[in-house]
Amino acid sequence: MVIAGVGVHAAFAAPSADALIAEVYGGGGNSGATYTNDFVELANAGAAAVDLGTYSVQYLPGAPSPTSKWQATPLTGSLAGGGRYLVQEGAGAGGSTALPTPDAAGAVNMSGTTGTVALVSGADPLTCLTAADCAADPRVKDLVGYGTALVHEGSGAAAGASNSDSVTRSATLTDTDDNAADFTPGAPTPQNSGGGGGPTQPPTTPPTTPPTTPPTTPPTTPPAGTEAKIHDIQGDTRNSPFAGKPITGATGIVTGVRDYGSSKGFWMQDPNPDANPRTSEGIFVYTGASPTVAVGDSVSVAGTVSQYYPGGAAAGAQPITEITKATVTQESSGNALPAPVVLNDKSVPDAFVPSAGGGSIEDLPLRPDEYALDLYASLEGMNVQIDDTRVVGATDPYSELWVTVKPRQNPTRRGGTLYTGYDQPNSGRLMVQSLIPTATSPFPTANVGDTLGGTTAGPLDYNQFAGTYALQARTLGTVTSGGLQPEVTAKASTDQVTVGTYNVENLAPDNPQSKFDALAQGLVRNLRSPDIVALEEIQDNNGATDDGTVAADQTLTKLTDAIAAAGGPRYQWREIDPVNDKDGGQPGGNIRSVFLFNPDRVGFTDIAGGDSTTPVGITGTGDATSLTASPGRIAPADQAWNTSRKPLVGQFTFRGKKLFVIADHFDSKGGDQGIDSHLQPPVRSSEVQRVRQAILEHDFVRQLETADKKADVVVLGDLNDYQFSPAVQSLTANGTVLTDLVNTLPAKERYSYVYEGNSQVLDHILVSPNLDTRVDYDVVHINSEFANQTSDHDPQVIRLLP
């Protein structure tokens, strides 16, 4: 296929008279960026609203190859006449400011300097890869190429895009079908459908429950509508029977006020409930500006009922019922608050969520006495309380932590809650955030196993970023330490070779020296300087700067120097630089897996021929079995590894015996629907690629073990999946090809990562079956359970008799 060159003119469809692309920014989260995410802003040049429910925003790299694919983000809702619509895309590690509340969200990591964005009828990815072909596709409603993009409208692409500048259509929304003429560079100015724009100061905690179409200021005249109580508005399902309709006369007592971020408003609750346990008596009222009410005020509200899906309905988040465009009348103040609903082991069901065969549960009648997620939906916006709960997810940088209200539910040995299977999501987990200004009372720092003592109470909200229910604390308990300490692994004997794995979370030379020092301390003190270490997420020499750099020697020099300074060995390393921007991860970072090894203890067999695109093979049999390249990569051209890390294989020797080691970092779980999804059971779309990756690696290991039945093989790293997952089961072949050592631990110790209060397994060490009786295995818990983390993963180590 011939790819069109720069400057090729192609006639697109007539300029759009309504919905079009107004601004494109691909530098989000990059070095020098203000905003943490990429975005695409749409605008409506017409007067009539445009239904976006059948549209998507799609992205194509600036210089597409014949195998390049468009990435699509489905849209929902509508674009008002003269209005704006904000589509949030992928995030990076840089930037300081969150976008205004998006109207739709995807996870596409766009280039900051060159790419093509299209507004497309339908969600199926486009197939065109030239300007001419895209111009001929009737699904393309509008298209913008920027930087040096080969696919663009008119004489050239929009110029000037960078990590700090977006490209923006004029205020008059001029559309001549010539991107170079219609767009100019400048500081990004994202604006959502409610008029919310930036830059804004990031909130103390991530903004939650934003409405779909909030006004910038409340209307001065109450809208006409049906008089309705809060329980009438909420209804007995997750969807409001009043969605999209004006209401009046909704009355209640203010139970919480949120005066930060882009989702300012308050919660109110009717003190006179109905007799139906399915209908919530609480609701969030979006004000846009700082609320003028206070906790204890009795108010009457008129406005429009909004049904909001964070990230769009397709992303799977629960719908949130709110009142927007609100007119608030204060009737009295100083009123007693409605008594809180106490959430504890008895009141929260053991079962988590009903199944709908993969469909939506949003219109199913709630069954709060049977399912925890139904209980929380029936309490949405209401005053709730927890007492003396155990922390199961440490305080994170967003000032939130996780507790369990069911302390006997799958406890780990160190105080967490164990995730044991897809059917055991642990219904007692609950996020806690705070409405208390940090200047008055800083959010507590807590580790797993600590106790959030006393009473914590406030409205039950739905956190749009985590996609889960969260208690917004109006009063916050006190943390009591559980005394948890980082672990130190046992010392190996001199005749044992030690092999470890550690995901070092986007390590780059511009990271603070303190991170390198902390990683070094973990490797030297807590892991006792393993003879071989497989590292994941080593970035290139300039980190997230996307300029074609792929070498990582500066990153590795800085780390190995820190290890030596901490009293560890002078490690050597082996790795293969990836093809630029082909292995996924943070854009520009070029993460890869790397072997460190102590040359005083083990030897590395260097075999020429390994590079980023050449597959490693196996030669010889028996004692003569060898790799064709060391280090080498397994099937790097296979589609299984598209935008994902390729396994790194190395041939080592210890006391004259060969040891084959494979370092892995499988495809991430990005794009999967959360366990709290309104689609049940949730779709794990990323699993398909990991299964293919696992099968390829399984076949390679089987060939190695067939060539030498006594081959010592260690497979280790971040597989991004659970020990019971189809991907890991495909890799091990039920233990006939590899033994997953996490299954040899006591059940309460099987975790290396804590996510949303679930202690779970993502990192693994697997060995060939002939080794499983000669190995000691340890997950060394030094990160995942602690608020002060060097990485979000715990490292692991084995002590192996050759």
Coordinates of N, CA, C and O in Angstrom, one line a residue, residues 483-633:
G483 N 1.1 -1.8 62.8 CA 2.5 -2.2 63.0 C 3.1 -2.9 61.9 O 4.2 -3.5 62.0
L484 N 2.5 -2.8 60.7 CA 3.1 -3.5 59.5 C 4.5 -3.0 59.1 O 4.7 -1.8 59.1
Q485 N 5.4 -3.9 58.9 CA 6.7 -3.6 58.5 C 7.1 -4.2 57.2 O 6.6 -5.3 56.8
P486 N 8.0 -3.6 56.4 CA 8.4 -4.2 55.1 C 9.2 -5.5 55.4 O 9.9 -5.6 56.5
E487 N 9.0 -6.5 54.6 CA 9.6 -7.8 54.8 C 11.0 -7.8 54.3 O 11.4 -7.1 53.4
V488 N 11.8 -8.7 54.9 CA 13.2 -9.1 54.4 C 13.2 -10.6 54.2 O 12.8 -11.4 55.0
T489 N 13.6 -10.9 53.0 CA 13.6 -12.4 52.6 C 14.7 -13.1 53.4 O 15.7 -12.5 53.9
A490 N 14.6 -14.4 53.4 CA 15.6 -15.3 54.1 C 16.9 -15.2 53.3 O 16.9 -15.0 52.1
K491 N 18.0 -15.5 54.0 CA 19.3 -15.5 53.4 C 19.5 -16.8 52.7 O 19.1 -17.9 53.2
A492 N 20.1 -16.8 51.5 CA 20.3 -18.0 50.7 C 21.6 -18.6 51.2 O 22.6 -17.9 51.7
S493 N 21.8 -19.9 51.0 CA 23.0 -20.6 51.2 C 23.9 -20.4 49.9 O 23.4 -20.0 48.9
T494 N 25.2 -20.6 50.1 CA 26.1 -20.3 49.0 C 25.9 -21.2 47.8 O 26.3 -20.8 46.7
D495 N 25.3 -22.3 48.0 CA 25.1 -23.2 46.9 C 23.7 -23.0 46.2 O 23.3 -23.8 45.3
Q496 N 23.0 -22.0 46.6 CA 21.7 -21.6 46.0 C 21.9 -20.4 45.1 O 22.5 -19.4 45.5
V497 N 21.4 -20.5 43.9 CA 21.4 -19.3 43.0 C 20.1 -18.6 43.3 O 19.0 -19.2 43.4
T498 N 20.1 -17.3 43.4 CA 18.9 -16.5 43.7 C 18.5 -15.7 42.5 O 19.4 -15.1 41.8
V499 N 17.2 -15.7 42.2 CA 16.7 -15.0 41.0 C 15.5 -14.2 41.5 O 14.6 -14.7 42.1
G500 N 15.4 -12.9 41.2 CA 14.3 -12.1 41.6 C 13.7 -11.3 40.4 O 14.2 -11.3 39.3
T501 N 12.5 -10.7 40.7 CA 11.8 -9.9 39.7 C 11.3 -8.7 40.4 O 10.8 -8.8 41.6
Y502 N 11.3 -7.5 39.7 CA 10.9 -6.3 40.4 C 10.4 -5.3 39.3 O 11.1 -5.0 38.4
N503 N 9.1 -4.9 39.3 CA 8.6 -3.9 38.5 C 8.9 -2.6 39.1 O 8.3 -2.2 40.2
V504 N 9.8 -1.8 38.5 CA 10.3 -0.6 39.1 C 9.5 0.7 38.7 O 9.9 1.8 38.9
E505 N 8.4 0.5 38.0 CA 7.4 1.6 37.7 C 7.9 2.8 37.0 O 8.2 3.8 37.6
N506 N 8.2 2.6 35.7 CA 8.6 3.7 34.8 C 9.8 4.4 35.4 O 9.9 5.6 35.5
L507 N 10.9 3.6 35.6 CA 12.1 4.2 36.1 C 12.8 4.9 35.0 O 13.1 4.3 33.9
A508 N 13.2 6.2 35.2 CA 13.8 7.0 34.2 C 14.9 7.9 34.9 O 14.8 8.2 36.1
P509 N 15.9 8.3 34.1 CA 17.0 9.1 34.7 C 16.5 10.4 35.4 O 17.2 10.8 36.4
D510 N 15.4 11.0 35.0 CA 15.0 12.2 35.6 C 14.1 12.0 36.8 O 13.7 12.9 37.5
N511 N 13.9 10.7 37.2 CA 13.3 10.4 38.5 C 14.2 10.9 39.6 O 15.4 11.0 39.5
P512 N 13.6 11.3 40.8 CA 14.5 11.8 41.9 C 15.4 10.7 42.3 O 15.1 9.5 42.3
Q513 N 16.6 11.1 42.8 CA 17.6 10.2 43.3 C 17.1 9.3 44.4 O 17.4 8.1 44.6
S514 N 16.1 9.9 45.2 CA 15.5 9.1 46.3 C 14.8 7.8 45.8 O 14.8 6.8 46.5
K515 N 14.3 7.8 44.6 CA 13.7 6.6 44.1 C 14.7 5.6 43.7 O 14.5 4.4 44.1
F516 N 15.8 6.0 43.1 CA 16.9 5.1 42.8 C 17.4 4.5 44.1 O 17.7 3.3 44.2
D517 N 17.6 5.3 45.1 CA 18.2 4.9 46.4 C 17.2 3.9 47.1 O 17.6 2.9 47.7
A518 N 15.9 4.2 47.0 CA 14.9 3.3 47.7 C 14.9 1.9 46.9 O 14.8 0.9 47.6
L519 N 14.9 2.0 45.6 CA 14.9 0.7 44.9 C 16.2 -0.1 45.2 O 16.1 -1.3 45.4
A520 N 17.3 0.6 45.3 CA 18.6 -0.1 45.7 C 18.5 -0.7 47.0 O 18.9 -1.9 47.3
Q521 N 17.9 0.0 48.0 CA 17.8 -0.5 49.4 C 16.9 -1.8 49.3 O 17.1 -2.8 50.0
G522 N 15.8 -1.7 48.6 CA 14.9 -2.9 48.5 C 15.6 -4.1 47.9 O 15.4 -5.2 48.4
L523 N 16.4 -3.9 46.9 CA 17.1 -5.0 46.2 C 18.2 -5.5 47.1 O 18.4 -6.8 47.3
V524 N 19.0 -4.6 47.8 CA 20.1 -5.1 48.6 C 19.7 -5.6 50.0 O 20.1 -6.7 50.4
R525 N 18.8 -4.8 50.7 CA 18.4 -5.2 52.0 C 17.3 -6.2 52.0 O 17.4 -7.3 52.7
N526 N 16.2 -5.9 51.4 CA 15.0 -6.7 51.5 C 15.1 -8.0 50.6 O 14.5 -9.0 51.0
L527 N 15.7 -7.9 49.5 CA 15.8 -9.1 48.6 C 17.2 -9.8 48.7 O 17.5 -10.8 48.1
R528 N 18.1 -9.2 49.5 CA 19.4 -9.7 49.8 C 20.3 -9.9 48.5 O 20.9 -10.9 48.3
S529 N 20.2 -8.9 47.6 CA 21.0 -8.8 46.4 C 21.0 -10.1 45.6 O 21.9 -10.9 45.5
P530 N 19.8 -10.4 44.9 CA 19.7 -11.6 44.1 C 20.9 -11.7 43.1 O 21.3 -10.7 42.6
D531 N 21.3 -13.0 42.8 CA 22.3 -13.1 41.7 C 21.8 -12.7 40.4 O 22.6 -12.2 39.6
I532 N 20.5 -12.9 40.1 CA 19.9 -12.4 38.8 C 18.6 -11.7 39.2 O 17.9 -12.2 40.0
V533 N 18.4 -10.5 38.5 CA 17.2 -9.8 38.7 C 16.6 -9.4 37.4 O 17.3 -8.9 36.5
A534 N 15.3 -9.7 37.2 CA 14.6 -9.3 36.0 C 13.8 -8.0 36.4 O 13.0 -8.1 37.4
L535 N 14.1 -6.9 35.8 CA 13.5 -5.6 36.1 C 12.4 -5.3 35.0 O 12.7 -5.6 33.8
E536 N 11.3 -4.9 35.3 CA 10.3 -4.4 34.4 C 10.1 -2.9 34.5 O 10.3 -2.3 35.5
E537 N 9.7 -2.3 33.4 CA 9.5 -0.8 33.3 C 10.7 0.0 33.5 O 10.7 1.1 34.1
I538 N 11.8 -0.4 32.9 CA 13.0 0.4 32.7 C 12.8 1.3 31.5 O 12.6 0.8 30.4
Q539 N 12.8 2.6 31.7 CA 12.6 3.6 30.6 C 13.9 4.0 29.9 O 15.0 3.7 30.5
D540 N 13.8 4.6 28.8 CA 15.0 5.0 28.0 C 15.6 6.2 28.7 O 15.2 6.7 29.7
N541 N 16.6 6.7 28.1 CA 17.5 7.7 28.7 C 16.9 9.1 28.9 O 17.4 9.9 29.7
N542 N 15.8 9.4 28.3 CA 15.1 10.7 28.6 C 13.6 10.4 28.9 O 12.8 11.3 28.8
G543 N 13.3 9.2 29.4 CA 12.0 9.0 30.0 C 10.9 9.2 29.0 O 10.9 8.7 27.9
A544 N 9.9 10.0 29.4 CA 8.7 10.2 28.6 C 8.9 11.1 27.5 O 7.9 11.3 26.7
T545 N 10.0 11.8 27.3 CA 10.2 12.6 26.1 C 10.2 11.7 24.8 O 11.0 10.8 24.7
D546 N 9.3 12.0 23.9 CA 9.1 11.1 22.7 C 9.9 11.7 21.6 O 9.4 12.4 20.7
D547 N 11.2 11.5 21.5 CA 12.1 12.0 20.5 C 12.9 11.0 19.7 O 13.8 11.3 19.0
G548 N 12.5 9.7 19.9 CA 13.2 8.7 19.2 C 14.3 8.0 20.0 O 14.9 7.0 19.5
T549 N 14.6 8.5 21.1 CA 15.6 7.9 22.0 C 15.1 6.5 22.5 O 14.0 6.4 22.9
V550 N 15.9 5.5 22.4 CA 15.5 4.1 22.9 C 16.6 3.5 23.8 O 16.2 2.6 24.6
A551 N 17.8 4.0 23.8 CA 18.8 3.5 24.7 C 18.5 3.8 26.2 O 17.9 4.8 26.5
A552 N 18.9 2.8 27.1 CA 18.5 3.0 28.5 C 19.8 2.9 29.4 O 19.7 2.6 30.6
D553 N 21.0 3.0 28.8 CA 22.2 2.9 29.6 C 22.3 3.9 30.7 O 22.8 3.5 31.8
Q554 N 21.8 5.1 30.5 CA 21.9 6.1 31.6 C 21.0 5.7 32.8 O 21.3 5.8 34.0
T555 N 19.8 5.2 32.5 CA 18.9 4.7 33.5 C 19.5 3.6 34.3 O 19.5 3.6 35.6
L556 N 20.1 2.6 33.6 CA 20.7 1.4 34.3 C 22.0 1.8 35.0 O 22.3 1.2 36.1
T557 N 22.8 2.7 34.5 CA 24.0 3.1 35.2 C 23.6 3.8 36.5 O 24.2 3.5 37.6
K558 N 22.6 4.6 36.5 CA 22.2 5.3 37.7 C 21.6 4.3 38.7 O 21.9 4.5 40.0
L559 N 20.9 3.3 38.3 CA 20.4 2.3 39.2 C 21.5 1.4 39.8 O 21.6 1.2 41.0
T560 N 22.4 0.9 38.9 CA 23.4 0.0 39.4 C 24.4 0.8 40.3 O 25.0 0.2 41.2
D561 N 24.6 2.0 40.0 CA 25.5 2.8 40.9 C 24.8 2.9 42.3 O 25.5 2.9 43.3
A562 N 23.5 3.1 42.3 CA 22.8 3.2 43.6 C 22.9 1.9 44.4 O 23.0 1.9 45.6
I563 N 22.8 0.8 43.7 CA 22.9 -0.5 44.3 C 24.2 -0.7 44.9 O 24.4 -1.2 46.1
A564 N 25.3 -0.4 44.2 CA 26.6 -0.5 44.7 C 26.8 0.4 45.9 O 27.4 0.0 46.9
A565 N 26.3 1.6 45.9 CA 26.4 2.5 47.0 C 25.7 2.0 48.2 O 26.0 2.4 49.4
A566 N 24.6 1.2 48.0 CA 23.9 0.7 49.1 C 24.5 -0.6 49.7 O 23.9 -1.2 50.6
G567 N 25.7 -1.0 49.2 CA 26.4 -2.1 49.7 C 26.1 -3.4 48.9 O 26.5 -4.5 49.3
G568 N 25.5 -3.3 47.7 CA 25.2 -4.4 46.9 C 26.3 -4.7 45.9 O 27.3 -4.0 45.9
P569 N 26.2 -5.7 45.1 CA 27.2 -6.0 44.1 C 27.2 -5.0 43.0 O 26.3 -4.2 42.8
R570 N 28.3 -5.0 42.2 CA 28.4 -4.2 41.0 C 27.8 -5.0 39.9 O 28.4 -5.8 39.2
Y571 N 26.5 -4.8 39.8 CA 25.7 -5.6 38.8 C 26.1 -5.2 37.3 O 26.4 -4.0 37.0
Q572 N 26.1 -6.2 36.4 CA 26.1 -5.9 35.0 C 24.7 -6.1 34.5 O 23.8 -6.6 35.2
W573 N 24.5 -5.7 33.3 CA 23.1 -5.8 32.7 C 23.2 -6.3 31.3 O 24.2 -6.1 30.6
R574 N 22.0 -6.9 30.9 CA 21.8 -7.3 29.5 C 20.4 -6.9 29.2 O 19.4 -7.1 29.9
E575 N 20.1 -6.3 28.0 CA 18.8 -5.9 27.5 C 18.8 -5.7 26.0 O 19.9 -5.7 25.4
I576 N 17.7 -5.5 25.4 CA 17.6 -5.2 24.0 C 16.7 -4.0 23.9 O 15.6 -3.9 24.4
D577 N 17.2 -2.9 23.3 CA 16.5 -1.7 23.1 C 15.3 -2.0 22.2 O 15.5 -2.6 21.1
P578 N 14.1 -1.6 22.5 CA 12.9 -1.8 21.7 C 12.9 -0.9 20.4 O 13.6 0.1 20.4
V579 N 12.1 -1.2 19.5 CA 11.8 -0.3 18.4 C 11.0 0.9 19.0 O 10.1 0.7 19.8
N580 N 11.4 2.1 18.6 CA 10.8 3.3 19.2 C 9.2 3.3 19.2 O 8.6 3.0 18.1
D581 N 8.6 3.5 20.3 CA 7.2 3.6 20.5 C 6.4 2.4 20.1 O 5.2 2.5 19.7
K582 N 7.0 1.2 20.1 CA 6.3 0.0 19.7 C 6.0 -1.0 20.9 O 5.4 -2.0 20.7
D583 N 6.5 -0.7 22.1 CA 6.3 -1.6 23.2 C 5.3 -1.1 24.3 O 5.3 -1.7 25.4
G584 N 4.5 -0.1 23.9 CA 3.5 0.3 24.9 C 4.0 1.1 26.1 O 5.2 1.5 26.1
G585 N 3.2 1.2 27.1 CA 3.6 1.9 28.3 C 3.5 3.4 28.1 O 2.9 3.9 27.1
Q586 N 4.1 4.2 28.9 CA 4.1 5.6 28.9 C 4.6 6.1 27.5 O 5.7 5.7 27.2
P587 N 3.9 6.9 26.8 CA 4.4 7.4 25.5 C 5.8 8.0 25.6 O 6.0 8.9 26.4
G588 N 6.7 7.6 24.7 CA 8.0 8.1 24.7 C 9.0 7.4 25.7 O 10.2 7.6 25.6
G589 N 8.4 6.6 26.6 CA 9.3 6.0 27.6 C 10.0 4.7 27.2 O 11.0 4.4 27.7
N590 N 9.4 4.0 26.2 CA 10.1 2.8 25.6 C 10.5 1.8 26.7 O 11.6 1.4 26.8
I591 N 9.5 1.5 27.6 CA 9.8 0.6 28.7 C 10.2 -0.8 28.1 O 9.8 -1.2 27.1
R592 N 11.1 -1.5 28.9 CA 11.5 -2.8 28.5 C 11.9 -3.6 29.8 O 12.1 -3.0 30.9
S593 N 12.1 -4.9 29.6 CA 12.6 -5.7 30.7 C 14.1 -5.8 30.5 O 14.7 -5.8 29.4
V594 N 14.8 -5.9 31.7 CA 16.2 -5.9 31.7 C 16.7 -7.0 32.7 O 16.1 -7.2 33.8
F595 N 17.8 -7.7 32.4 CA 18.5 -8.6 33.3 C 19.6 -7.8 34.0 O 20.5 -7.2 33.4
L596 N 19.6 -7.8 35.4 CA 20.8 -7.5 36.1 C 21.4 -8.8 36.6 O 20.7 -9.7 37.0
F597 N 22.7 -8.9 36.7 CA 23.3 -10.1 37.3 C 24.6 -9.8 37.9 O 25.3 -8.8 37.6
N598 N 25.0 -10.5 38.9 CA 26.2 -10.4 39.7 C 27.3 -11.3 39.1 O 27.2 -12.5 39.2
P599 N 28.2 -10.7 38.4 CA 29.2 -11.5 37.7 C 30.1 -12.3 38.6 O 30.8 -13.3 38.2
D600 N 30.1 -12.0 39.9 CA 30.9 -12.8 40.8 C 30.2 -14.1 41.2 O 30.9 -14.9 41.9
R601 N 29.0 -14.2 40.9 CA 28.2 -15.4 41.3 C 27.7 -16.2 40.1 O 27.6 -17.4 40.1
V602 N 27.3 -15.5 39.0 CA 26.8 -16.2 37.8 C 27.4 -15.6 36.6 O 28.0 -14.5 36.5
G603 N 27.4 -16.5 35.5 CA 27.9 -16.0 34.2 C 26.7 -15.8 33.3 O 25.7 -16.5 33.4
F604 N 26.9 -14.9 32.4 CA 25.9 -14.7 31.3 C 26.6 -15.1 30.0 O 27.7 -14.7 29.7
T605 N 25.9 -16.0 29.3 CA 26.4 -16.5 28.0 C 25.9 -15.5 26.9 O 24.7 -15.6 26.5
D606 N 26.8 -14.7 26.4 CA 26.5 -13.8 25.3 C 26.5 -14.5 24.0 O 27.6 -15.1 23.6
I607 N 25.4 -14.5 23.3 CA 25.3 -15.1 22.0 C 24.8 -14.1 21.0 O 23.7 -13.6 21.2
A608 N 25.6 -13.7 20.0 CA 25.3 -12.6 19.1 C 24.0 -13.0 18.3 O 23.7 -14.1 18.1
G609 N 23.4 -11.9 17.8 CA 22.2 -12.1 16.9 C 20.9 -11.6 17.5 O 19.9 -11.5 16.8
G610 N 20.9 -11.3 18.8 CA 19.6 -10.8 19.4 C 19.4 -9.4 19.1 O 20.3 -8.6 19.5
D611 N 18.3 -9.0 18.6 CA 17.9 -7.6 18.5 C 16.4 -7.4 18.6 O 15.7 -8.4 19.0
S612 N 15.9 -6.2 18.4 CA 14.5 -5.9 18.7 C 13.5 -6.6 17.8 O 12.4 -6.8 18.2
T613 N 14.0 -7.1 16.6 CA 13.0 -7.7 15.7 C 13.3 -9.1 15.3 O 12.5 -9.7 14.6
T614 N 14.5 -9.6 15.7 CA 14.9 -11.0 15.4 C 14.4 -12.0 16.4 O 14.7 -11.8 17.6
P615 N 13.6 -13.0 16.1 CA 13.2 -14.0 17.1 C 14.3 -14.9 17.6 O 15.1 -15.3 16.8
V616 N 14.3 -15.2 18.9 CA 15.3 -16.1 19.4 C 14.8 -17.5 19.1 O 13.6 -17.8 19.1
G617 N 15.7 -18.4 18.9 CA 15.4 -19.8 18.7 C 16.2 -20.7 19.6 O 16.9 -20.3 20.5
I618 N 16.0 -22.0 19.4 CA 16.7 -23.1 20.2 C 17.5 -24.0 19.3 O 17.0 -24.4 18.3
T619 N 18.7 -24.3 19.7 CA 19.5 -25.2 18.9 C 20.1 -26.2 19.8 O 20.3 -26.0 21.0
G620 N 20.4 -27.4 19.3 CA 21.0 -28.5 20.0 C 20.0 -29.3 20.9 O 18.8 -28.9 21.0
T621 N 20.5 -30.3 21.5 CA 19.7 -31.2 22.4 C 20.5 -31.6 23.6 O 21.8 -31.4 23.6
G622 N 19.8 -32.0 24.6 CA 20.5 -32.5 25.8 C 21.4 -31.4 26.4 O 21.0 -30.2 26.5
D623 N 22.6 -31.8 26.9 CA 23.5 -30.8 27.5 C 23.9 -29.7 26.5 O 24.4 -28.6 26.9
A624 N 23.8 -30.0 25.2 CA 24.2 -29.0 24.2 C 23.1 -28.0 23.8 O 23.3 -27.2 23.0
T625 N 21.9 -28.1 24.4 CA 20.8 -27.2 24.2 C 21.2 -25.8 24.5 O 21.8 -25.5 25.5
S626 N 20.9 -24.9 23.5 CA 21.3 -23.5 23.7 C 20.4 -22.6 23.0 O 19.6 -23.0 22.1
L627 N 20.4 -21.3 23.3 CA 19.6 -20.3 22.6 C 20.4 -19.9 21.4 O 21.6 -20.0 21.3
T628 N 19.7 -19.4 20.4 CA 20.4 -18.9 19.1 C 20.8 -17.5 19.3 O 21.6 -17.0 18.6
A629 N 20.3 -16.8 20.4 CA 20.7 -15.5 20.7 C 20.5 -15.3 22.2 O 19.5 -15.7 22.7
S630 N 21.5 -14.6 22.8 CA 21.3 -14.4 24.3 C 22.0 -13.0 24.5 O 23.3 -12.9 24.4
P631 N 21.3 -12.0 24.9 CA 19.8 -12.0 25.1 C 19.1 -12.1 23.8 O 19.6 -11.6 22.7
G632 N 17.8 -12.5 23.8 CA 17.0 -12.6 22.7 C 15.6 -12.3 23.0 O 15.2 -12.2 24.2
R633 N 14.7 -12.1 22.0 CA 13.3 -11.8 22.2 C 12.4 -12.9 21.6 O 12.8 -13.4 20.5

